Coordinates of C-alpha atoms in Angstrom, one line a residue:
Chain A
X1 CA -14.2 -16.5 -18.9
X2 CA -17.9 -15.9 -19.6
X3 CA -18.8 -17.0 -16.1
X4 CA -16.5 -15.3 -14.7
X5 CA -17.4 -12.1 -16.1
X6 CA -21.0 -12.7 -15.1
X7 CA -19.9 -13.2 -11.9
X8 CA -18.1 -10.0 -11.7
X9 CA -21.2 -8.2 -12.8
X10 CA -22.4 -9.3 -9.7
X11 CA -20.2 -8.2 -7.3
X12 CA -20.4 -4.9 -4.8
X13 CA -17.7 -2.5 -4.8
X14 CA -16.2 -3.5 -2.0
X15 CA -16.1 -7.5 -2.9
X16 CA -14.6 -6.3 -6.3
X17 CA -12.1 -4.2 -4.8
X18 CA -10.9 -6.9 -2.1
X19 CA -10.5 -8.9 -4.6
X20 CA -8.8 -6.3 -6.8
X21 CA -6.3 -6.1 -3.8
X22 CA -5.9 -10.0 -3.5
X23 CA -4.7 -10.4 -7.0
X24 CA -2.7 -7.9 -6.7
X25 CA -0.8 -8.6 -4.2
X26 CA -0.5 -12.1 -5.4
X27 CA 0.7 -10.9 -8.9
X28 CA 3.3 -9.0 -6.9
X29 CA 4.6 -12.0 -5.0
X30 CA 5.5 -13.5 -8.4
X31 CA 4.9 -16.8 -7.4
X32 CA 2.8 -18.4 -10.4
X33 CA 3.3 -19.5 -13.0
X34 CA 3.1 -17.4 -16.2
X35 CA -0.4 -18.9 -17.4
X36 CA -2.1 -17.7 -14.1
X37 CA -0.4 -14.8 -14.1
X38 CA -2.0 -13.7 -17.1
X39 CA -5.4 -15.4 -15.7
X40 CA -5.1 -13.4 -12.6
X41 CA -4.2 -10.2 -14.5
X42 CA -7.4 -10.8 -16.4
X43 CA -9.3 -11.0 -13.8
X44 CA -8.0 -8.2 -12.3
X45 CA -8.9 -6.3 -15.2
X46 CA -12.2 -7.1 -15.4
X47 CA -12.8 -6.0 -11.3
X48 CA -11.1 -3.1 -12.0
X49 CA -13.5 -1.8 -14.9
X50 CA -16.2 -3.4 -12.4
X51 CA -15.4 -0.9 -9.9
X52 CA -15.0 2.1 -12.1
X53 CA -18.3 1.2 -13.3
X54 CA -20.0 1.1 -9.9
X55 CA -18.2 4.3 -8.9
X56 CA -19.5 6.3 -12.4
X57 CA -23.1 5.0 -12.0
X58 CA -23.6 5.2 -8.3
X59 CA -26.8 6.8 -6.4
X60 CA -27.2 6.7 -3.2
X61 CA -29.9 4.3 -1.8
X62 CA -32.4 5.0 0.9
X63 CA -34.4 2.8 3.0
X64 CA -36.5 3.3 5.8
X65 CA -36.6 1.2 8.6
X66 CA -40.3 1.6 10.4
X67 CA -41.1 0.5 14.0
X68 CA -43.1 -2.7 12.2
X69 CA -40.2 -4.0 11.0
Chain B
X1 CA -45.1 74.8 48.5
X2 CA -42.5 75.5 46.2
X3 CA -43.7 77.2 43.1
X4 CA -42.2 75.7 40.1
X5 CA -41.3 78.3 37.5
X6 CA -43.6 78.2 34.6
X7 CA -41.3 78.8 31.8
X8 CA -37.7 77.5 33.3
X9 CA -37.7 75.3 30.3
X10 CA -38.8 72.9 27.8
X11 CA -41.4 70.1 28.7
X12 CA -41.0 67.0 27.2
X13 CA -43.7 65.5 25.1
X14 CA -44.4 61.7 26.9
X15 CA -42.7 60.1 23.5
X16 CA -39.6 62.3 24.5
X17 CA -39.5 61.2 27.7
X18 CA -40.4 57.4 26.6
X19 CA -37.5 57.6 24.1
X20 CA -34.9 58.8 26.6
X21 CA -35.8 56.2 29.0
X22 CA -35.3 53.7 26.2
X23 CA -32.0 55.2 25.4
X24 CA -30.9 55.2 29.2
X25 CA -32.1 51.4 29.5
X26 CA -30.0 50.3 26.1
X27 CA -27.0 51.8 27.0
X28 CA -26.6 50.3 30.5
X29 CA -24.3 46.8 29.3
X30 CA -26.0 45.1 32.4
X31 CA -30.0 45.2 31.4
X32 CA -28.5 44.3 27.4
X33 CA -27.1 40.6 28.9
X34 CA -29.1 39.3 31.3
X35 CA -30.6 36.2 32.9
X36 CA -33.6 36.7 35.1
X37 CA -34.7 34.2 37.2
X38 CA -39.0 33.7 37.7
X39 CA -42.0 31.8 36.8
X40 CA -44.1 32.0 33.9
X41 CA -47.4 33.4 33.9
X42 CA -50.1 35.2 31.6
X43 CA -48.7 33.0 28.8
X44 CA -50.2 34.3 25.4
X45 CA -49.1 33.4 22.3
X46 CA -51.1 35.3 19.3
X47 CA -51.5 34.8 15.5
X48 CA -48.3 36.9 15.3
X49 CA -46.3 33.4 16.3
X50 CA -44.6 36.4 19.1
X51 CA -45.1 34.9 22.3
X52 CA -45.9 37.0 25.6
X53 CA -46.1 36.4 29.1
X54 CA -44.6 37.7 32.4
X55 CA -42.2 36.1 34.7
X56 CA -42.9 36.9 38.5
X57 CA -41.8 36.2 42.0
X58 CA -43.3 36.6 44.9
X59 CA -42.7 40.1 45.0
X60 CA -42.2 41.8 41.5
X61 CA -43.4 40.9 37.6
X62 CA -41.7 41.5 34.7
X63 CA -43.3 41.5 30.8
X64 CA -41.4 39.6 28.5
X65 CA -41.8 39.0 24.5
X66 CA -40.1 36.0 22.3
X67 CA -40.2 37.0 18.6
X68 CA -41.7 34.4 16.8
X69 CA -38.0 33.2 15.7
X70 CA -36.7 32.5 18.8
X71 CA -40.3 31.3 20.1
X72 CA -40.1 28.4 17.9
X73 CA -37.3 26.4 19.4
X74 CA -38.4 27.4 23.1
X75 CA -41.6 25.9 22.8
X76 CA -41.1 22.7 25.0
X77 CA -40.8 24.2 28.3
X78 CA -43.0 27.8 28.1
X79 CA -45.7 26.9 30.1
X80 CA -47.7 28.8 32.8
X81 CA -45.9 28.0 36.1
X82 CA -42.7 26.9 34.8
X83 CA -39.5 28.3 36.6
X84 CA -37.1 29.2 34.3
X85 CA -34.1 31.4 33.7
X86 CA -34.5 33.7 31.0
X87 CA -32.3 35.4 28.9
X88 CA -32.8 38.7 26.9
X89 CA -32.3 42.4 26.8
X90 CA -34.5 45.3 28.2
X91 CA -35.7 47.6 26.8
X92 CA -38.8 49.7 26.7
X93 CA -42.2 49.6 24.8
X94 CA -42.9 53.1 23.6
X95 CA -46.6 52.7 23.5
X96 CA -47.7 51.4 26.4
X97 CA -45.0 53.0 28.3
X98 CA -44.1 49.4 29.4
X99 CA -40.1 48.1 30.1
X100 CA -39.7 44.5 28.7
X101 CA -37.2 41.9 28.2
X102 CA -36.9 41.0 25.0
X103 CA -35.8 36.8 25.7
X104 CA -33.6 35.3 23.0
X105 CA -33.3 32.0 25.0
X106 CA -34.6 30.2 28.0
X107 CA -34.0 27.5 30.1
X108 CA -35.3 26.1 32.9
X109 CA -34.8 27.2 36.3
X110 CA -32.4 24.7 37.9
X111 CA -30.7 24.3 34.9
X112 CA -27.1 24.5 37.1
X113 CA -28.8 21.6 38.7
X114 CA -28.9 19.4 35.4
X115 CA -25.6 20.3 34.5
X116 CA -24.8 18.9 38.1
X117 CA -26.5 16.1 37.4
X118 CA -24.7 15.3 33.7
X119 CA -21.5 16.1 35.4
X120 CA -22.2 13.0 38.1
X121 CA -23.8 10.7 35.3
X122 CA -20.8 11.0 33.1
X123 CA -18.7 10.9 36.5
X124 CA -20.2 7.9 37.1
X125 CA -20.3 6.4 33.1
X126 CA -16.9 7.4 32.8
X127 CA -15.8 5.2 35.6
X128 CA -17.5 2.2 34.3
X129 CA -14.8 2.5 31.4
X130 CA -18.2 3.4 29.0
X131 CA -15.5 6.5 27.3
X132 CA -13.0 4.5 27.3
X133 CA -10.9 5.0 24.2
X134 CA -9.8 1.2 24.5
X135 CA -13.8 0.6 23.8
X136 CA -13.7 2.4 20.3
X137 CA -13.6 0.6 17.2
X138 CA -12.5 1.6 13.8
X139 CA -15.1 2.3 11.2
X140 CA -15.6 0.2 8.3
X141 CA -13.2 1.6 5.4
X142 CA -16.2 1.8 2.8
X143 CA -19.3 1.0 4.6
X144 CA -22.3 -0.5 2.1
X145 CA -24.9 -0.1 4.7
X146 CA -25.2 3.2 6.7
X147 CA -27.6 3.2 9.3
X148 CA -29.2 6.9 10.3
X149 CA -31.0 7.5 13.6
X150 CA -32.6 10.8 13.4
X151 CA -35.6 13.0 13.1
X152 CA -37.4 11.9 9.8
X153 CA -38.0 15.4 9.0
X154 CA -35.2 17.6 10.7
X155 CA -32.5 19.4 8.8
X156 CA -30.4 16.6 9.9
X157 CA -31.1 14.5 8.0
X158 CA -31.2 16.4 5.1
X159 CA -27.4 17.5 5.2
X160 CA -26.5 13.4 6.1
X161 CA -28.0 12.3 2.4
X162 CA -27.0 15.6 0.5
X163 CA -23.3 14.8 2.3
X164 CA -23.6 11.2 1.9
X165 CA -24.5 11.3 -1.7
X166 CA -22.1 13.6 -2.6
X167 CA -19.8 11.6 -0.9
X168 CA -20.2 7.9 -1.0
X169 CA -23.0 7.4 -3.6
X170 CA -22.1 3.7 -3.2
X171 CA -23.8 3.2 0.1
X172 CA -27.3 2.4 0.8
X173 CA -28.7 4.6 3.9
X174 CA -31.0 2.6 6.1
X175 CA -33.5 5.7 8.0
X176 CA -34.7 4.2 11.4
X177 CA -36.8 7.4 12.4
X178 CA -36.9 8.7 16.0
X179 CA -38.1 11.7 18.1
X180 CA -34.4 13.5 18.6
X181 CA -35.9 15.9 21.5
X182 CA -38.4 15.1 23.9
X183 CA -39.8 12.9 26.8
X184 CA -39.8 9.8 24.8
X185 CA -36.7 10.5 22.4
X186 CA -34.4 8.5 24.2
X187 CA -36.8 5.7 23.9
X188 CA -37.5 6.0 20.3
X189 CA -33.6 6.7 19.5
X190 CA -32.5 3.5 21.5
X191 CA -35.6 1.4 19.8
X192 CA -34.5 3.0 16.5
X193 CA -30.2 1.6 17.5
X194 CA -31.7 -1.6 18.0
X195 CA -33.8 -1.9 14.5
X196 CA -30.6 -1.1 12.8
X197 CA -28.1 -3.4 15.0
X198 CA -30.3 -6.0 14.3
X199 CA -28.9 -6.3 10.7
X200 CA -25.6 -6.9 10.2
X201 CA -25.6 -5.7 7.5
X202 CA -25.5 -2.3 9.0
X203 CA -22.2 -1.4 9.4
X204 CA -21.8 1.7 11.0
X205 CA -24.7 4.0 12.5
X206 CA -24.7 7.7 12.5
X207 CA -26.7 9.1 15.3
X208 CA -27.6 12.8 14.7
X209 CA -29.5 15.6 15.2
X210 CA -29.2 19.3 14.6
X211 CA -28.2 22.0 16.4
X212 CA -30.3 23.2 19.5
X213 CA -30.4 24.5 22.9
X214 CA -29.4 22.4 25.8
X215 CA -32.9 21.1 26.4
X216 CA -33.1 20.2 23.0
X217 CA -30.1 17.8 23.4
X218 CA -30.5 16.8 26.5
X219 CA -31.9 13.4 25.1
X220 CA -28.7 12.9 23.8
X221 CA -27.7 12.4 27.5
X222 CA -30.0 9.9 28.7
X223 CA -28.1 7.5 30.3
X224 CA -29.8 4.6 29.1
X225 CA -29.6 5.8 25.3
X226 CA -25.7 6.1 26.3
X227 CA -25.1 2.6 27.2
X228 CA -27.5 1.4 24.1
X229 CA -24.3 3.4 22.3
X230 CA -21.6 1.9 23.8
X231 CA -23.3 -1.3 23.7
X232 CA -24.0 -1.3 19.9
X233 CA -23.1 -3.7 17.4
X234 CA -22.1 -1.2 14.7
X235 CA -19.9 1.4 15.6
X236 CA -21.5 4.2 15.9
X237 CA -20.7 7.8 15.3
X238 CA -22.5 11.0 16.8
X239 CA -23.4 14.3 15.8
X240 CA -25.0 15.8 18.0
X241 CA -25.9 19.9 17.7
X242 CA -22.6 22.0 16.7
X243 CA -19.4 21.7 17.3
X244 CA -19.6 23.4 21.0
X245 CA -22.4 21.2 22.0
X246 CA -20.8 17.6 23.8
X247 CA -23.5 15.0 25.2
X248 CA -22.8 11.8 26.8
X249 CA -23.8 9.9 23.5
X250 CA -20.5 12.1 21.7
X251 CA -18.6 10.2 24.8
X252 CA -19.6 6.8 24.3
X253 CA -20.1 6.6 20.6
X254 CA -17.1 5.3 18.4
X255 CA -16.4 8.9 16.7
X256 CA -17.9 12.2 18.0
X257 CA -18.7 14.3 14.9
X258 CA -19.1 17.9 15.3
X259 CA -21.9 18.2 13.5
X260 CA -24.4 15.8 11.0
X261 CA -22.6 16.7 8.5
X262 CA -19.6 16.4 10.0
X263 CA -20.7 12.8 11.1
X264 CA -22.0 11.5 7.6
X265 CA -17.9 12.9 6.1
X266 CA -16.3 11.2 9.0
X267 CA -17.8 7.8 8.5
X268 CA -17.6 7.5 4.2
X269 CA -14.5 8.0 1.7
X270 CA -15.1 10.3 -1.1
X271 CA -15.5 8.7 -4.7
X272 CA -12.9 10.9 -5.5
X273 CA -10.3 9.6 -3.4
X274 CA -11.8 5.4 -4.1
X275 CA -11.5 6.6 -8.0
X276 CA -7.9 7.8 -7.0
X277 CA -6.9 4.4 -5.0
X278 CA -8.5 2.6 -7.9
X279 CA -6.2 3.6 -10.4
X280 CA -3.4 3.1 -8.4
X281 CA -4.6 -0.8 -7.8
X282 CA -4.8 -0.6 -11.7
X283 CA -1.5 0.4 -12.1
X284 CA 0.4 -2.0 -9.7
X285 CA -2.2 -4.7 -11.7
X286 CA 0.0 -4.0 -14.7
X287 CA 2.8 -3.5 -13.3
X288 CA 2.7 -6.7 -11.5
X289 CA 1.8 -8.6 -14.6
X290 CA 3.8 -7.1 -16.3
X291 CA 6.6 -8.3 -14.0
X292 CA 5.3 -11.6 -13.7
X293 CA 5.6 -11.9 -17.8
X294 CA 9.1 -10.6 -17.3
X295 CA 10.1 -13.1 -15.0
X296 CA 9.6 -16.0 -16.7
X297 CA 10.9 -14.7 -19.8
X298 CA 14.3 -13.5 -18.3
X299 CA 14.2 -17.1 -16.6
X300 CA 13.6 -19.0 -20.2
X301 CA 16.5 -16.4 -21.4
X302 CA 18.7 -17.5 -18.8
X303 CA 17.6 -21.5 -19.7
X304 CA 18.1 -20.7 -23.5
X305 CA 21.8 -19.8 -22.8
X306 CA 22.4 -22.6 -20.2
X307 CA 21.4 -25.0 -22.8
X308 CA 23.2 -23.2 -25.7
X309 CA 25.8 -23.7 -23.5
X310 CA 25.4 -27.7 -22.5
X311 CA 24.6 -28.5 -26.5
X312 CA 26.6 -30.6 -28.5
X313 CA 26.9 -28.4 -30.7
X314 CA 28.8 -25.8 -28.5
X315 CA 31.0 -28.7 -27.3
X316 CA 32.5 -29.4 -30.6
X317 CA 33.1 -25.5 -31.5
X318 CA 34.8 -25.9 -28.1
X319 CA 37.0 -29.1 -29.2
X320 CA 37.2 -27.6 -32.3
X321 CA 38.9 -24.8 -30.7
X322 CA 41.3 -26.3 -28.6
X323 CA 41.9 -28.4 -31.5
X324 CA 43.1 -25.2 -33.7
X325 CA 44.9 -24.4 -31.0
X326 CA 46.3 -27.4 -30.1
X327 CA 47.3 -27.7 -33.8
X328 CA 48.7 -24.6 -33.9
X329 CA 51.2 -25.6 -31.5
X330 CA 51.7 -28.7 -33.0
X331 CA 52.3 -26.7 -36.1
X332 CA 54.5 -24.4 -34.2
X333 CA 56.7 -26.7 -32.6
X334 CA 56.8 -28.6 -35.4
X335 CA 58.8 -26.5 -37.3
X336 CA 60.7 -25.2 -34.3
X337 CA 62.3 -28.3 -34.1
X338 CA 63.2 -29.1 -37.7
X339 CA 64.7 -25.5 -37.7
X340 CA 66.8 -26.4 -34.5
X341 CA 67.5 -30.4 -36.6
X342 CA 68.7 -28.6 -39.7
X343 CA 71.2 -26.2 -38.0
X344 CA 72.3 -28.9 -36.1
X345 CA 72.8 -30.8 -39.5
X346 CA 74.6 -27.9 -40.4
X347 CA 77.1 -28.5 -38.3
X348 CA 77.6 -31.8 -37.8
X349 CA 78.1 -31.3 -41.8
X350 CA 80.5 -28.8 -41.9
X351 CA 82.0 -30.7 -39.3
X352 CA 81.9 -34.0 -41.3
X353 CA 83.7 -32.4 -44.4
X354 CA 86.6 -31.1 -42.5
X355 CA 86.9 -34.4 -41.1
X356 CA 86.8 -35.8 -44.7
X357 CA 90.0 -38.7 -45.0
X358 CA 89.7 -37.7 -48.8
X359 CA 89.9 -34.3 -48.6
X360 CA 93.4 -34.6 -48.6
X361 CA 93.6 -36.4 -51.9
X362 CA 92.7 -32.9 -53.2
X363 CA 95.8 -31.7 -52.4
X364 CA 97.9 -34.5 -53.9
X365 CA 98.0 -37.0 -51.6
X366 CA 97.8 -40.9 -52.1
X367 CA 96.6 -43.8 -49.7
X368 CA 98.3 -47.0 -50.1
X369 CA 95.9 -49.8 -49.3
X370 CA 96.4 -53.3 -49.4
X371 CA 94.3 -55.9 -51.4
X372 CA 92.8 -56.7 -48.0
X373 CA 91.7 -53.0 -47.8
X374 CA 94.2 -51.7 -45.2
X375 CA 96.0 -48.7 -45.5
X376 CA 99.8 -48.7 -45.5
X377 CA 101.2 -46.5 -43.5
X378 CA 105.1 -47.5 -43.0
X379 CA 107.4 -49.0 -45.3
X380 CA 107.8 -51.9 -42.8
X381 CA 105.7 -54.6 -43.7
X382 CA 105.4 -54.2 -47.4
X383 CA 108.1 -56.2 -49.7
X384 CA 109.2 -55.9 -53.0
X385 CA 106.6 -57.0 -55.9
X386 CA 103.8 -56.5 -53.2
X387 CA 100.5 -55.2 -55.3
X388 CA 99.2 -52.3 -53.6
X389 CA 96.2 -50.0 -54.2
X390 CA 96.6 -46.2 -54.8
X391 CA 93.9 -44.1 -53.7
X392 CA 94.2 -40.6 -55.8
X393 CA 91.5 -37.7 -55.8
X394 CA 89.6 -38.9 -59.0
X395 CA 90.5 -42.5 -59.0
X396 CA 92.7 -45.5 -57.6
X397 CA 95.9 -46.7 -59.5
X398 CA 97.0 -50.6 -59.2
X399 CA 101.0 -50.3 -58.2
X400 CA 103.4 -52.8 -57.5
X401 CA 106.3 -52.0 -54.8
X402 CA 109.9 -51.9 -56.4
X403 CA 111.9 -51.6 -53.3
X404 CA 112.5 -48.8 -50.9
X405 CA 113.5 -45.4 -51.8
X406 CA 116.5 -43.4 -50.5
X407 CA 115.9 -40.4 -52.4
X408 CA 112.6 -39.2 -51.1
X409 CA 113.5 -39.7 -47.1
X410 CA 110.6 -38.1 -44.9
X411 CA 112.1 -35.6 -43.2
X412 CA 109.6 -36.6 -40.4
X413 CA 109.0 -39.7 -39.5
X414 CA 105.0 -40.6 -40.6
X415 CA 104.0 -42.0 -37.1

């Protein structure tokens, strides 16, 4: 679970949110067992308060792109 | 010669005069709206930032001012010789006893023929199936990389980030600068397309610029910055001027935006409405899970009571069960039947009595027997000093036969 969380931490909105989506969707199916249900569900979790995070603590970025480049 | 009267009436001072003929010239609608056609000369543009010069023919001239305001964005084509139409009002400058027109816009002379020619380009464009709506592509739902051709220091850009970060904090905005007006604009803006599509990270590109007369935008319309659009890797989204103003690019870019602004809403969500889907994905996450708990649990139920069922245990509170009730019927019958026995018993007994040979010994009767043990029943047969047996109600009596008798004749014969 550690790693996992780590790994989370790492991920851009839009990765966590897919993912969000994914495990939702395969919650909804119903078609796992109960033990990864609840591992799916925690992991869900966690992207969850990933995203909220991302979305509280955002600022726009700016980067110039010059003729060098 | 006539002699004018000398005191007929009023002279006009020359400020009189000047003001009426100001008057007469701003009331008349045509000299308020006008475009006049000529060539600038006497170009002068003082400290003041006003600019002056005089627009001629080969027959007349005509003074003209642009207050600093309006000079500003007329810069590019006010130059001594230029033909160009001119827009304004006319009026008259008291001081030098001059008539002006005041310009508020200009634009080259031939201008109809550049709208001729954009109408044939896009003619032309449009047939190549550049517009095509089939050729337009959906933006990227939440975009983490938006790419921004524009001026570096117009308002433009300004508006995009304020918008964008407002908006879509999430994103990263990658600026590739460009000249938006200008002879080499639509080779900085195509050279600026190609910078960003060169990433792929970049996944959409808003190309703007703000609002400006048709010269202005007329970069916007260069055909080969048109097909760089169409031909782009990211989709890209215009907005170009305000929301009147179309160019080419508007036709061949993915989205035509109004305006930047405009462009930088069109091609982001708001965190407002992400926070919104969010919770929602939160909710059917619990939901789901919670369902997915609930599931096996109504299926272990639905075990538990299927093996209840199946156990032993049920089994024999089952047999026990019929048992009882088998027993109970056992029991019941049971008894029926000695009921139905003992009535029958009854009868038979009540029968049996009434059928009792020694009832009649009750009443005073006698059987004769012999010693062999059979009963006399005539008088034939049995002889004098025979030894006979008499069967009485309490006991038997040994008699012996004397003879017959002749006083005690049966009055009916015994058989």
């Amino acid at each position: 679970m550690k790693a996992d969380q780590k790994d989370i931490n790492q991920l851009t909105y839009e990765e966590a949110f897919s993912e969000l989506e994914a495990i939702v969707a395969r919650l909804e199916s119903g078609e796992q067992p109960l033990e990864e249900s609840m591992a799916l569900f925690e992991r869900g979790q966690a992207l969850s308060q990933r995203c909220s995070a991302l979305l509280e603590q955002a600022e726009l970025k700016i980067r110039q792109l010059t003729g060098e480049e | 010669m006539e002699q004018i009267p000398l005191f007929s009436s009023l002279s006009l001072s020359v400020a009189e005069l000047t003001r009426h003929l100001r008057q007469v010239l701003e009331a008349d609608d045509i000299l308020q709206d006008v475009w006049v056609r000529g060539e600038i000369s006497n170009l002068s543009r003082p400290a003041s930032g006003h600019v002056y010069f005089s627009l001629k023919d080969e027959f007349a001239a005509l003074r003209c001012v642009i207050w600093r305001n309006a000079a500003a964005r007329l810069l590019g084509i006010l130059q001594n010789g230029q033909a160009v139409e001119a827009h304004g009002a006319v009026s008259v400058y008291e001081r030098d006893g001059t008539y002006q027109l005041y310009v508020d816009s200009l634009r080259p002379a031939g201008e109809g023929y550049l709208y001729q020619q954009f109408l044939r380009l896009k003619a032309r464009l449009e047939a190549e199936g550049l517009f095509d709506p089939s050729r337009k592509r959906p933006l990227p739902p939440r975009p983490k990389v938006i790419g921004i051709v524009t001026s570096a220091t117009g308002a433009a850009l300004q508006d995009m980030l304020n918008t964008l970060s407002r908006r879509y904090p999430l994103a990263e905005v990658w600026l590739a600068p460009a000249a938006v007006q200008g002879e080499s604009a639509p080779s900085e803006l195509i050279a600026a397309l190609e910078r960003l599509n060169r990433d792929p990270r970049v996944e959409v590109i808003l190309l703007a610029r703000g609002g400006g007369s048709l010269e202005d935008l007329w970069a916007f319309n260069d055909e080969n910055l048109v097909r760089a659009v169409a031909a782009s890797r990211a989709p890209v989204v215009s907005g170009v001027g305000h929301e009147t103003d179309f160019t080419l690019v508007d036709f061949a870019a993915d989205l035509r935006a109004p305006t930047p602004t405009a462009a930088a809403v069109l091609s982001t969500p708001d965190v407002q409405d992400l926070q919104a889907e969010l919770s929602q994905l939160n909710r059917r996450l619990l939901q789901a899970a919670l369902a997915a708990a609930g599931l096996p649990r109504a299926r272990l139920d639905s075990l538990a009571l299927r093996l209840a069922h199946a156990s032993p245990a049920w089994k024999i509170r089952s047999g026990r069960q019929a048992l009882d009730g088998l027993a109970a019927r056992l029991a019941q019958s049971a008894a029926h039947r000695i009921r139905l026995e003992s009535s029958r018993l009854a009868r038979l007994q009540g029968g049996l009595a009434a059928l009792n040979p020694f009832n009649v010994l009750n009443r005073g009767y006698a059987l004769l027997s012999r010693a062999d043990g059979s009963l006399v029943t005539s008088v034939s047969g049995v002889n004098s000093g025979d030894r006979l047996s008499a069967r009485l109600r309490d006991g038997a009596l040994g008699v012996e036969v004397i003879g017959p008798d002749s006083r005690d004749r049966p009055q009916r014969s015994l058989e």
